[in-house]
PDB file of C-alpha atoms and ligand atoms in Angstrom:
ATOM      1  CA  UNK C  16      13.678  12.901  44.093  1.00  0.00           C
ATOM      2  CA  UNK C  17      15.843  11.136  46.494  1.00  0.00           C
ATOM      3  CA  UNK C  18      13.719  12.038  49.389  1.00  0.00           C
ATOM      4  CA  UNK C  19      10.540  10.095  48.368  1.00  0.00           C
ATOM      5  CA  UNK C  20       9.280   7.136  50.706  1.00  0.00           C
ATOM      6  CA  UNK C  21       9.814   3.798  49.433  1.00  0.00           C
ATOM      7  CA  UNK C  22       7.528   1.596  48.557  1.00  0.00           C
ATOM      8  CA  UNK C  23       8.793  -1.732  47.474  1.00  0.00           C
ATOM      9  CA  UNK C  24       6.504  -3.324  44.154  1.00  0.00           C
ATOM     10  CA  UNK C  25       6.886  -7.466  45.214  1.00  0.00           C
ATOM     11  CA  UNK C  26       7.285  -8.506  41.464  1.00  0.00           C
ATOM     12  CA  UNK C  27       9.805  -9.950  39.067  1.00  0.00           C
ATOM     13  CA  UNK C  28       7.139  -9.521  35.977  1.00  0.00           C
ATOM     14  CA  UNK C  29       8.632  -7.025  34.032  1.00  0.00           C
ATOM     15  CA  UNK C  30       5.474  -6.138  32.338  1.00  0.00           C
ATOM     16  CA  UNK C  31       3.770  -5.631  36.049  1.00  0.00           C
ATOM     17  CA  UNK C  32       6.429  -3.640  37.100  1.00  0.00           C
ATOM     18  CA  UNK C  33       5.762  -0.989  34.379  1.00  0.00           C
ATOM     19  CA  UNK C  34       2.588  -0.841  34.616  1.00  0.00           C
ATOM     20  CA  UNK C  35       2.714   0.456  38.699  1.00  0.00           C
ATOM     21  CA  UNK C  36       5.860   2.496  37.404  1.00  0.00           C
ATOM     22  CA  UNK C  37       2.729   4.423  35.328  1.00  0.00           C
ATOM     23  CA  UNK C  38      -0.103   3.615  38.007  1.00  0.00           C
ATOM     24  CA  UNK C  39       1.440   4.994  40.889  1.00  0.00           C
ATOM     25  CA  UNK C  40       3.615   8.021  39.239  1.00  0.00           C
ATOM     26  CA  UNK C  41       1.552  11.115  40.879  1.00  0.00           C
ATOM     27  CA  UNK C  42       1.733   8.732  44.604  1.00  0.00           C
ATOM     28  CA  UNK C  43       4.681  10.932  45.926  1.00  0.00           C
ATOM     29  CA  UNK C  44       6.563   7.685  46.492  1.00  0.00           C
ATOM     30  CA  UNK C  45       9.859   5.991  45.030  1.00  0.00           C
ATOM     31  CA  UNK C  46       9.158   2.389  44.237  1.00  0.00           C
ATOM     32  CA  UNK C  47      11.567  -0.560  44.321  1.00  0.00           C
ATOM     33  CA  UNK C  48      11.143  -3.545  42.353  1.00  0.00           C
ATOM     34  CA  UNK C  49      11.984  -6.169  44.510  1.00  0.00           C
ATOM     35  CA  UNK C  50      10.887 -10.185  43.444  1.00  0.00           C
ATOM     36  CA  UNK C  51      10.460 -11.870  46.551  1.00  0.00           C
ATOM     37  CA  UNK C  52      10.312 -14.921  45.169  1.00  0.00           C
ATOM     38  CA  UNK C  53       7.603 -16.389  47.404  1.00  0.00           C
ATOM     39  CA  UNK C  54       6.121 -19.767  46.195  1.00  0.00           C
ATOM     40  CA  UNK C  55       2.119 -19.104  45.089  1.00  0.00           C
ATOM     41  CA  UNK C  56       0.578 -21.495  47.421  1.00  0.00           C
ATOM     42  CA  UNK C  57      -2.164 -19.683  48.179  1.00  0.00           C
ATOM     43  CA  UNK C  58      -5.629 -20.781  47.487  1.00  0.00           C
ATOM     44  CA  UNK C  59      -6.675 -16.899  46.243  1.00  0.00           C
ATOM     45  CA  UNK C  60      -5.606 -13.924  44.593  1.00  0.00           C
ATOM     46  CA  UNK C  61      -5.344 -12.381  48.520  1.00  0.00           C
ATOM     47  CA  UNK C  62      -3.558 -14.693  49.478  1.00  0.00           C
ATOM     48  CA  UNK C  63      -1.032 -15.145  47.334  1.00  0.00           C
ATOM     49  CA  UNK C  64      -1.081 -10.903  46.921  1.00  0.00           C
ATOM     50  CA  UNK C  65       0.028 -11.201  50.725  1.00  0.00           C
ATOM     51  CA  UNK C  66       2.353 -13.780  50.668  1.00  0.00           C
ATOM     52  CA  UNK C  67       4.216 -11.611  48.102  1.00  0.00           C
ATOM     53  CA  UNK C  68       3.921  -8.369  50.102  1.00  0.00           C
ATOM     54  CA  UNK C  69       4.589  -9.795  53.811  1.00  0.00           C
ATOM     55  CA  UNK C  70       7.854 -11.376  52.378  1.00  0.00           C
ATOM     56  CA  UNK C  71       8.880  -8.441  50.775  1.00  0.00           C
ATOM     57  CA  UNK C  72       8.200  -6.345  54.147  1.00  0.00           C
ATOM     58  CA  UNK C  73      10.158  -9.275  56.032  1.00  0.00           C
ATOM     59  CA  UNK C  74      12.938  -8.895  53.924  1.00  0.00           C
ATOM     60  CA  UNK C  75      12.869  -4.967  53.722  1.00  0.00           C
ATOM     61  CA  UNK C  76      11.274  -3.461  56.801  1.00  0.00           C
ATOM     62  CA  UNK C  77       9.513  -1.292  54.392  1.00  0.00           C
ATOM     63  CA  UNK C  78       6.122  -1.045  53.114  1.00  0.00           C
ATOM     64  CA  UNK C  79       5.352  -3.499  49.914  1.00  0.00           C
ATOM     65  CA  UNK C  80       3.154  -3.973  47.449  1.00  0.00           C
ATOM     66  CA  UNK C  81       1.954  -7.413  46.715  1.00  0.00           C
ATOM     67  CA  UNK C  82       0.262  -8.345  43.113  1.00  0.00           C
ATOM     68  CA  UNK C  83      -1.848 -11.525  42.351  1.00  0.00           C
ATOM     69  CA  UNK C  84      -3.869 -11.965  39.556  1.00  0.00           C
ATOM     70  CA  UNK C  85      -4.946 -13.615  36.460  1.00  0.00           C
ATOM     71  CA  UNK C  86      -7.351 -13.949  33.698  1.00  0.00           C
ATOM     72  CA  UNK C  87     -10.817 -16.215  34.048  1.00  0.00           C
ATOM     73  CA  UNK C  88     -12.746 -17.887  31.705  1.00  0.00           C
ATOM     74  CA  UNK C  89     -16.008 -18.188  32.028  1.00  0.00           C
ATOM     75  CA  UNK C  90     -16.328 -21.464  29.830  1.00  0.00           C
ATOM     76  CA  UNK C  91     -13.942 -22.834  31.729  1.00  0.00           C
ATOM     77  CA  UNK C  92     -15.229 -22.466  35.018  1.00  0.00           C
ATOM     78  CA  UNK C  93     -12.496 -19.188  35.654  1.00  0.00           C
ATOM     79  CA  UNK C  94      -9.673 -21.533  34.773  1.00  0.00           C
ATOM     80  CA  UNK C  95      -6.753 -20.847  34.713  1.00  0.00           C
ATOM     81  CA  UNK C  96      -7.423 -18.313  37.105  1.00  0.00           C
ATOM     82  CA  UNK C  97      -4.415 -17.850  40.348  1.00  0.00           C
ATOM     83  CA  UNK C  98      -2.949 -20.225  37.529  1.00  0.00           C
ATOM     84  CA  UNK C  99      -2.444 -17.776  35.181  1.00  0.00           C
ATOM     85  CA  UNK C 100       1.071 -17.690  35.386  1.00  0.00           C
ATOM     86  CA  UNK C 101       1.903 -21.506  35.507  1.00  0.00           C
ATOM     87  CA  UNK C 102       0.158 -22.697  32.489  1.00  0.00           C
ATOM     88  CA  UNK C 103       3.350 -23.135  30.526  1.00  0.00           C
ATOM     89  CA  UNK C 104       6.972 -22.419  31.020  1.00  0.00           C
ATOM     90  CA  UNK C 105       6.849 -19.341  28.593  1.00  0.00           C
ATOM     91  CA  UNK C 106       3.818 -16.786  27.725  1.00  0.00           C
ATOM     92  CA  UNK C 107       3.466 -18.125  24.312  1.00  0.00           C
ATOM     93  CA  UNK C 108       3.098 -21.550  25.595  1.00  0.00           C
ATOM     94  CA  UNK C 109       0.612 -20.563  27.996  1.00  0.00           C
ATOM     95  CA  UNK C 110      -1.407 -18.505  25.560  1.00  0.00           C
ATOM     96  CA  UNK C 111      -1.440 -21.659  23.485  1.00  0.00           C
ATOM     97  CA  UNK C 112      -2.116 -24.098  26.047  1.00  0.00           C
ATOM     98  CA  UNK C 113      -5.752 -21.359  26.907  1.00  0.00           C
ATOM     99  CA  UNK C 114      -6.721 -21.448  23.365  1.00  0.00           C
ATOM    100  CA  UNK C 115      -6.150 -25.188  23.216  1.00  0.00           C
ATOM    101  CA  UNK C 116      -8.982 -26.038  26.024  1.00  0.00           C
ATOM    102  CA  UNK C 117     -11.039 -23.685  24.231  1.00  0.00           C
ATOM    103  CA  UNK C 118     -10.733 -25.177  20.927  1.00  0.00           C
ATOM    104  CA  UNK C 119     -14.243 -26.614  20.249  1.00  0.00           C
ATOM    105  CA  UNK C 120     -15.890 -24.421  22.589  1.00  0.00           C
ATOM    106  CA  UNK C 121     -18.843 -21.852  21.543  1.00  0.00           C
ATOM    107  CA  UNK C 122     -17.979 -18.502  21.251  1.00  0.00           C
ATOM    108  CA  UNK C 123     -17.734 -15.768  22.639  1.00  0.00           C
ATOM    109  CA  UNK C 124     -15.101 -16.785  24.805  1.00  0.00           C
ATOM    110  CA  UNK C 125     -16.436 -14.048  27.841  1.00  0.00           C
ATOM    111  CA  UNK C 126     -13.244 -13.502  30.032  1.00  0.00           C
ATOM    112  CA  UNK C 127     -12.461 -11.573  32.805  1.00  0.00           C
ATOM    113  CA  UNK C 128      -8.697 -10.337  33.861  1.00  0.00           C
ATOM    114  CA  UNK C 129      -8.558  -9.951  38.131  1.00  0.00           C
ATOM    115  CA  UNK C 130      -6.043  -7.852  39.983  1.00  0.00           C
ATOM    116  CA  UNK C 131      -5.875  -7.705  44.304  1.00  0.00           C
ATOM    117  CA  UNK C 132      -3.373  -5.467  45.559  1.00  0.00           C
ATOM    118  CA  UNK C 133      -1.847  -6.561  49.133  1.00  0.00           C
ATOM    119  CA  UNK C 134      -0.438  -3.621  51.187  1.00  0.00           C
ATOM    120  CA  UNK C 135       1.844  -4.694  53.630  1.00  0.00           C
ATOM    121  CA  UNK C 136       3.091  -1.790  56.286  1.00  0.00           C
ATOM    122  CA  UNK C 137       5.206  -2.183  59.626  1.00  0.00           C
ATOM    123  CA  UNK C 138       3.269  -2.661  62.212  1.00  0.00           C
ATOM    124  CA  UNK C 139      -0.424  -2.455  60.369  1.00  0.00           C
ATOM    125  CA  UNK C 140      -2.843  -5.203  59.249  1.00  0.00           C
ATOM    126  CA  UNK C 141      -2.370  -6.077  55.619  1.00  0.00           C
ATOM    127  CA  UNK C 142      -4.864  -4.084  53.086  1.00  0.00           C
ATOM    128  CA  UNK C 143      -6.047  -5.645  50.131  1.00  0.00           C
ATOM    129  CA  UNK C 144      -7.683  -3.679  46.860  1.00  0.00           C
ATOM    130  CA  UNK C 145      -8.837  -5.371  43.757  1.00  0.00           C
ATOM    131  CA  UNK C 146     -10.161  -4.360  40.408  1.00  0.00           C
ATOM    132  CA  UNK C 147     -11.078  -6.363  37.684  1.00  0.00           C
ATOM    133  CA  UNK C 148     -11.915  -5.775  33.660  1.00  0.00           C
ATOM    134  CA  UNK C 149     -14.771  -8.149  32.045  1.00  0.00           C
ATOM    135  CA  UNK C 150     -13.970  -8.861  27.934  1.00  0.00           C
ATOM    136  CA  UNK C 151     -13.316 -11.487  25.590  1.00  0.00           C
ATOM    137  CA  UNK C 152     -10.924 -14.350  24.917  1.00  0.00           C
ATOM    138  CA  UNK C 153      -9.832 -14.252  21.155  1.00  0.00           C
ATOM    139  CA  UNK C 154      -8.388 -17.512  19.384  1.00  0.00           C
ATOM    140  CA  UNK C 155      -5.953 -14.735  17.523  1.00  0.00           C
ATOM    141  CA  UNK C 156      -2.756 -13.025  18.740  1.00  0.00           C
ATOM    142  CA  UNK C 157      -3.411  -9.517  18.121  1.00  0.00           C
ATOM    143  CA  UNK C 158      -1.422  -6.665  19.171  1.00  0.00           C
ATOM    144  CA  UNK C 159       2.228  -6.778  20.416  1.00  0.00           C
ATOM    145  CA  UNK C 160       1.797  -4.156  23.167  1.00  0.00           C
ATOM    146  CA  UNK C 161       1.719  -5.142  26.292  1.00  0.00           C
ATOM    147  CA  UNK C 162       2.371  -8.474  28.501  1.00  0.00           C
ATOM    148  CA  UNK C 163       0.640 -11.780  29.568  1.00  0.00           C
ATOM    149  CA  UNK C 164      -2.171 -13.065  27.767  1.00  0.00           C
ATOM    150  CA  UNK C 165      -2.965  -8.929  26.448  1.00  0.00           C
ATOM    151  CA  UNK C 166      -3.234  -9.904  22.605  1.00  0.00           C
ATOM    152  CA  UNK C 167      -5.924 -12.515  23.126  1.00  0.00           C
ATOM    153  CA  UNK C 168      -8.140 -10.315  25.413  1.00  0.00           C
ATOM    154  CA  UNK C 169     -10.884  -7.964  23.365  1.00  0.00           C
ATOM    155  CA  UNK C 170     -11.724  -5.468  25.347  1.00  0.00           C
ATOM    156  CA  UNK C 171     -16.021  -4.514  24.632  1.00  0.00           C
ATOM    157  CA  UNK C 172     -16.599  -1.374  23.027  1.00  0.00           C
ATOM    158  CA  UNK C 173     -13.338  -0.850  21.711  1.00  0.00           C
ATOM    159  CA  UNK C 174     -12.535  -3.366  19.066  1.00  0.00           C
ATOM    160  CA  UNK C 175      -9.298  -3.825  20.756  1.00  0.00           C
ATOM    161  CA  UNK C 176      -6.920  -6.293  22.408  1.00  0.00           C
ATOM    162  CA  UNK C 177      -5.008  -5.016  25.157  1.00  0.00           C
ATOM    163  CA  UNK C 178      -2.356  -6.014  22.764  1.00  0.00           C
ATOM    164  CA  UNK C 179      -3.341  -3.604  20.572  1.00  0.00           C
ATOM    165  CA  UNK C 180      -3.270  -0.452  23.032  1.00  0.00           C
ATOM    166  CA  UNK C 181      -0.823   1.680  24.398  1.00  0.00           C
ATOM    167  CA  UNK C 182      -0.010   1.697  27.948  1.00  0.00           C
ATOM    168  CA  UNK C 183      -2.556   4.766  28.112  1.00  0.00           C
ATOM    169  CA  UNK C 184      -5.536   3.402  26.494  1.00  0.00           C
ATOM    170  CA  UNK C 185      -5.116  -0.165  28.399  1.00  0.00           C
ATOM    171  CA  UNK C 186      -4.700   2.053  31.796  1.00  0.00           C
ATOM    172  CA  UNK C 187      -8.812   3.197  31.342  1.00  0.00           C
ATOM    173  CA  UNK C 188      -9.993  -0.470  31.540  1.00  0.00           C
ATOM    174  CA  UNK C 189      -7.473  -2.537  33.043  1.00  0.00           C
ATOM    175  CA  UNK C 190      -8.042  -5.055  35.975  1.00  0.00           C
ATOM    176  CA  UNK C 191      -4.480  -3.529  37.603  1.00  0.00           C
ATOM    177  CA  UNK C 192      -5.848  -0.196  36.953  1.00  0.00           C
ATOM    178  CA  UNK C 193      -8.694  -0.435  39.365  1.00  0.00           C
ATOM    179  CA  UNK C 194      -7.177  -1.947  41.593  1.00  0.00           C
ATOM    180  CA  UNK C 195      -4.356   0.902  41.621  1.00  0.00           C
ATOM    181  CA  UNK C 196      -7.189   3.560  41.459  1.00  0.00           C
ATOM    182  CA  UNK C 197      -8.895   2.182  44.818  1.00  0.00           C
ATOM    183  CA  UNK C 198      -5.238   2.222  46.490  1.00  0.00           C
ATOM    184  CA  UNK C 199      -4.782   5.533  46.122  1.00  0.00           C
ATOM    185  CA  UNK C 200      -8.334   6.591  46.756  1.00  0.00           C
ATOM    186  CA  UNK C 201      -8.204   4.771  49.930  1.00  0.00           C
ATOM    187  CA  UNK C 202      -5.452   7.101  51.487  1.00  0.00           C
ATOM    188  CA  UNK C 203      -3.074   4.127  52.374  1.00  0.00           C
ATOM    189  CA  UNK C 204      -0.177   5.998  50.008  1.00  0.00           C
ATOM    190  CA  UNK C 205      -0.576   9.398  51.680  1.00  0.00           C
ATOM    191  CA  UNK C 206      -0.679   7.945  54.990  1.00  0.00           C
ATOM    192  CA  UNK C 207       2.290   6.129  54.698  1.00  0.00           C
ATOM    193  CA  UNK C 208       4.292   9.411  53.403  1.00  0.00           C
ATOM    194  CA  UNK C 209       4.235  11.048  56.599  1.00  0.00           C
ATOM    195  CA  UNK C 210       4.968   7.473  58.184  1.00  0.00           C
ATOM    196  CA  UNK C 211       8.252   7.412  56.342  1.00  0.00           C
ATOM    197  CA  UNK C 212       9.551  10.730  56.764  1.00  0.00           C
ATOM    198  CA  UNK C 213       8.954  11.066  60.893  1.00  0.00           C
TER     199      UNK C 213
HETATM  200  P1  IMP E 328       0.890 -13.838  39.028  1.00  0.00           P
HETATM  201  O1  IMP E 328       0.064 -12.682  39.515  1.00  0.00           O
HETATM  202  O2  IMP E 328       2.333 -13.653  39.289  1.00  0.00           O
HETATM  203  O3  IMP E 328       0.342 -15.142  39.497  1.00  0.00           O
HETATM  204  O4  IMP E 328       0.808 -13.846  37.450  1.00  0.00           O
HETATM  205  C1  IMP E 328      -0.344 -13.448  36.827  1.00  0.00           C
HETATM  206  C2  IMP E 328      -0.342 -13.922  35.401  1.00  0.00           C
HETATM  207  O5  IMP E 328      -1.629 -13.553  34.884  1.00  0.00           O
HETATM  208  C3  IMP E 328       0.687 -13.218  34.548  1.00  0.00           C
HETATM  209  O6  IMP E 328       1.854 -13.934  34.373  1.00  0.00           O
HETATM  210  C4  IMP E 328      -0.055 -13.095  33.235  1.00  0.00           C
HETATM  211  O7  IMP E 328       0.093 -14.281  32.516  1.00  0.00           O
HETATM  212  C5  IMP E 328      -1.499 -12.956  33.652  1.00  0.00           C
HETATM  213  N1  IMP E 328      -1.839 -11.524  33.769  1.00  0.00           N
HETATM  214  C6  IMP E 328      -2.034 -10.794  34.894  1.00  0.00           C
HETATM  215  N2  IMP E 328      -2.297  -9.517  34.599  1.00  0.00           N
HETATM  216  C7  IMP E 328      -2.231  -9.441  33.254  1.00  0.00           C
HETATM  217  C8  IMP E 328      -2.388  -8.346  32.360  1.00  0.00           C
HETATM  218  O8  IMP E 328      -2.593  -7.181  32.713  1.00  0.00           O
HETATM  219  N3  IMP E 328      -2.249  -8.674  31.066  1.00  0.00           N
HETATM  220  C9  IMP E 328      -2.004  -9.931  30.613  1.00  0.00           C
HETATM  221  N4  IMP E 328      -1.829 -10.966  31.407  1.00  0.00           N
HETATM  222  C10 IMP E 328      -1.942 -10.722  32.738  1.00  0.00           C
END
């Protein structure tokens, strides 16, 4: 539909991207992945969530979507936290490098993943939505669905790794999910269609 409003998704992560692809299908909008490349100096998941979306509305003039978040572990103080992402030059190093400050440590390994949404919109004050999912670090890569640190975290009641569920069954507990859900419920999407097409 070539007449949709744009909204541009600040990411590079491929696995990030696909998820909002699924999140946001029924939002009426067209999204644009757009990595803006911003460094994460930010001291919070808001802050860096802006940083990603203000730079993306900078560069585009249109509204953007900023995502910041990460997995923390309660055993290690919420480590690694808005460090998610720089624990290691590749996933599997960074999954490694988790399970190797946990080695030792008493299980279970209770986890929690964190997602905050930054809305960024010409001429409006940045909105910020978060969700989060509470579960358990796993010293064993299950599950090749997925992206991040998925196959190591055991979602309760399910028996599961996000690893091990489809994009459907992760969307009903996932951190990224909430935060998504409380987007939309908010009314920021729908107000910003009639925005676009004036
Ligand atoms: P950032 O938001 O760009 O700082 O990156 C967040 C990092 O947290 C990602 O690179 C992943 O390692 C991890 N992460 C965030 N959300 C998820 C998720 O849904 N599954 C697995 N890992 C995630």
């Amino acid at each position: 539909m070539p007449d949709r409003p744009r909204l541009v998704i600040a990411s590079g992560n491929a696995g990030k991207l696909r998820e909002y692809r699924d999140l946001l299908s029924g939002a009426g909008v067209e999204l644009v992945a757009f990595d803006s490349e911003v460094e994460e100096v930010g001291e919070s998941y808001s802050e860096n969530a802006r940083l990603k979306a203000e730079a993306a509305l900078a560069r585009s003039g249109l509204p953007s979507l900023g995502d910041d978040s990460g997995l923390e572990v309660e055993a290690l103080h919420g480590f690694p936290g808005i460090k998610s992402a720089r624990l290691g030059p590749t996933q599997e190093e960074r999954t490694a490098e988790l399970l190797r400050r946990l080695e030792g440590v008493p299980r279970p390994w209770e986890a929690r993943f964190v997602c905050v949404i930054a809305l960024a919109m010409p001429g409006r004050d940045t909105r910020f939505f978060e969700g989060e999912c509470r579960g358990e670090v796993v010293p064993e890569w299950r599950g090749e669905a997925g992206f991040g640190y998925d196959p190591i975290f055991l979602v309760p009641g399910t028996g599961k790794t996000f690893g091990e569920m489809p994009p459907e069954e992760k969307r009903k507990y996932s951190h990224r999910a909430a935060a998504a859900r409380a987007l939309l419920e908010s009314g920021a999407l729908s107000e910003l269609v009639p925005r676009l097409r004036r």
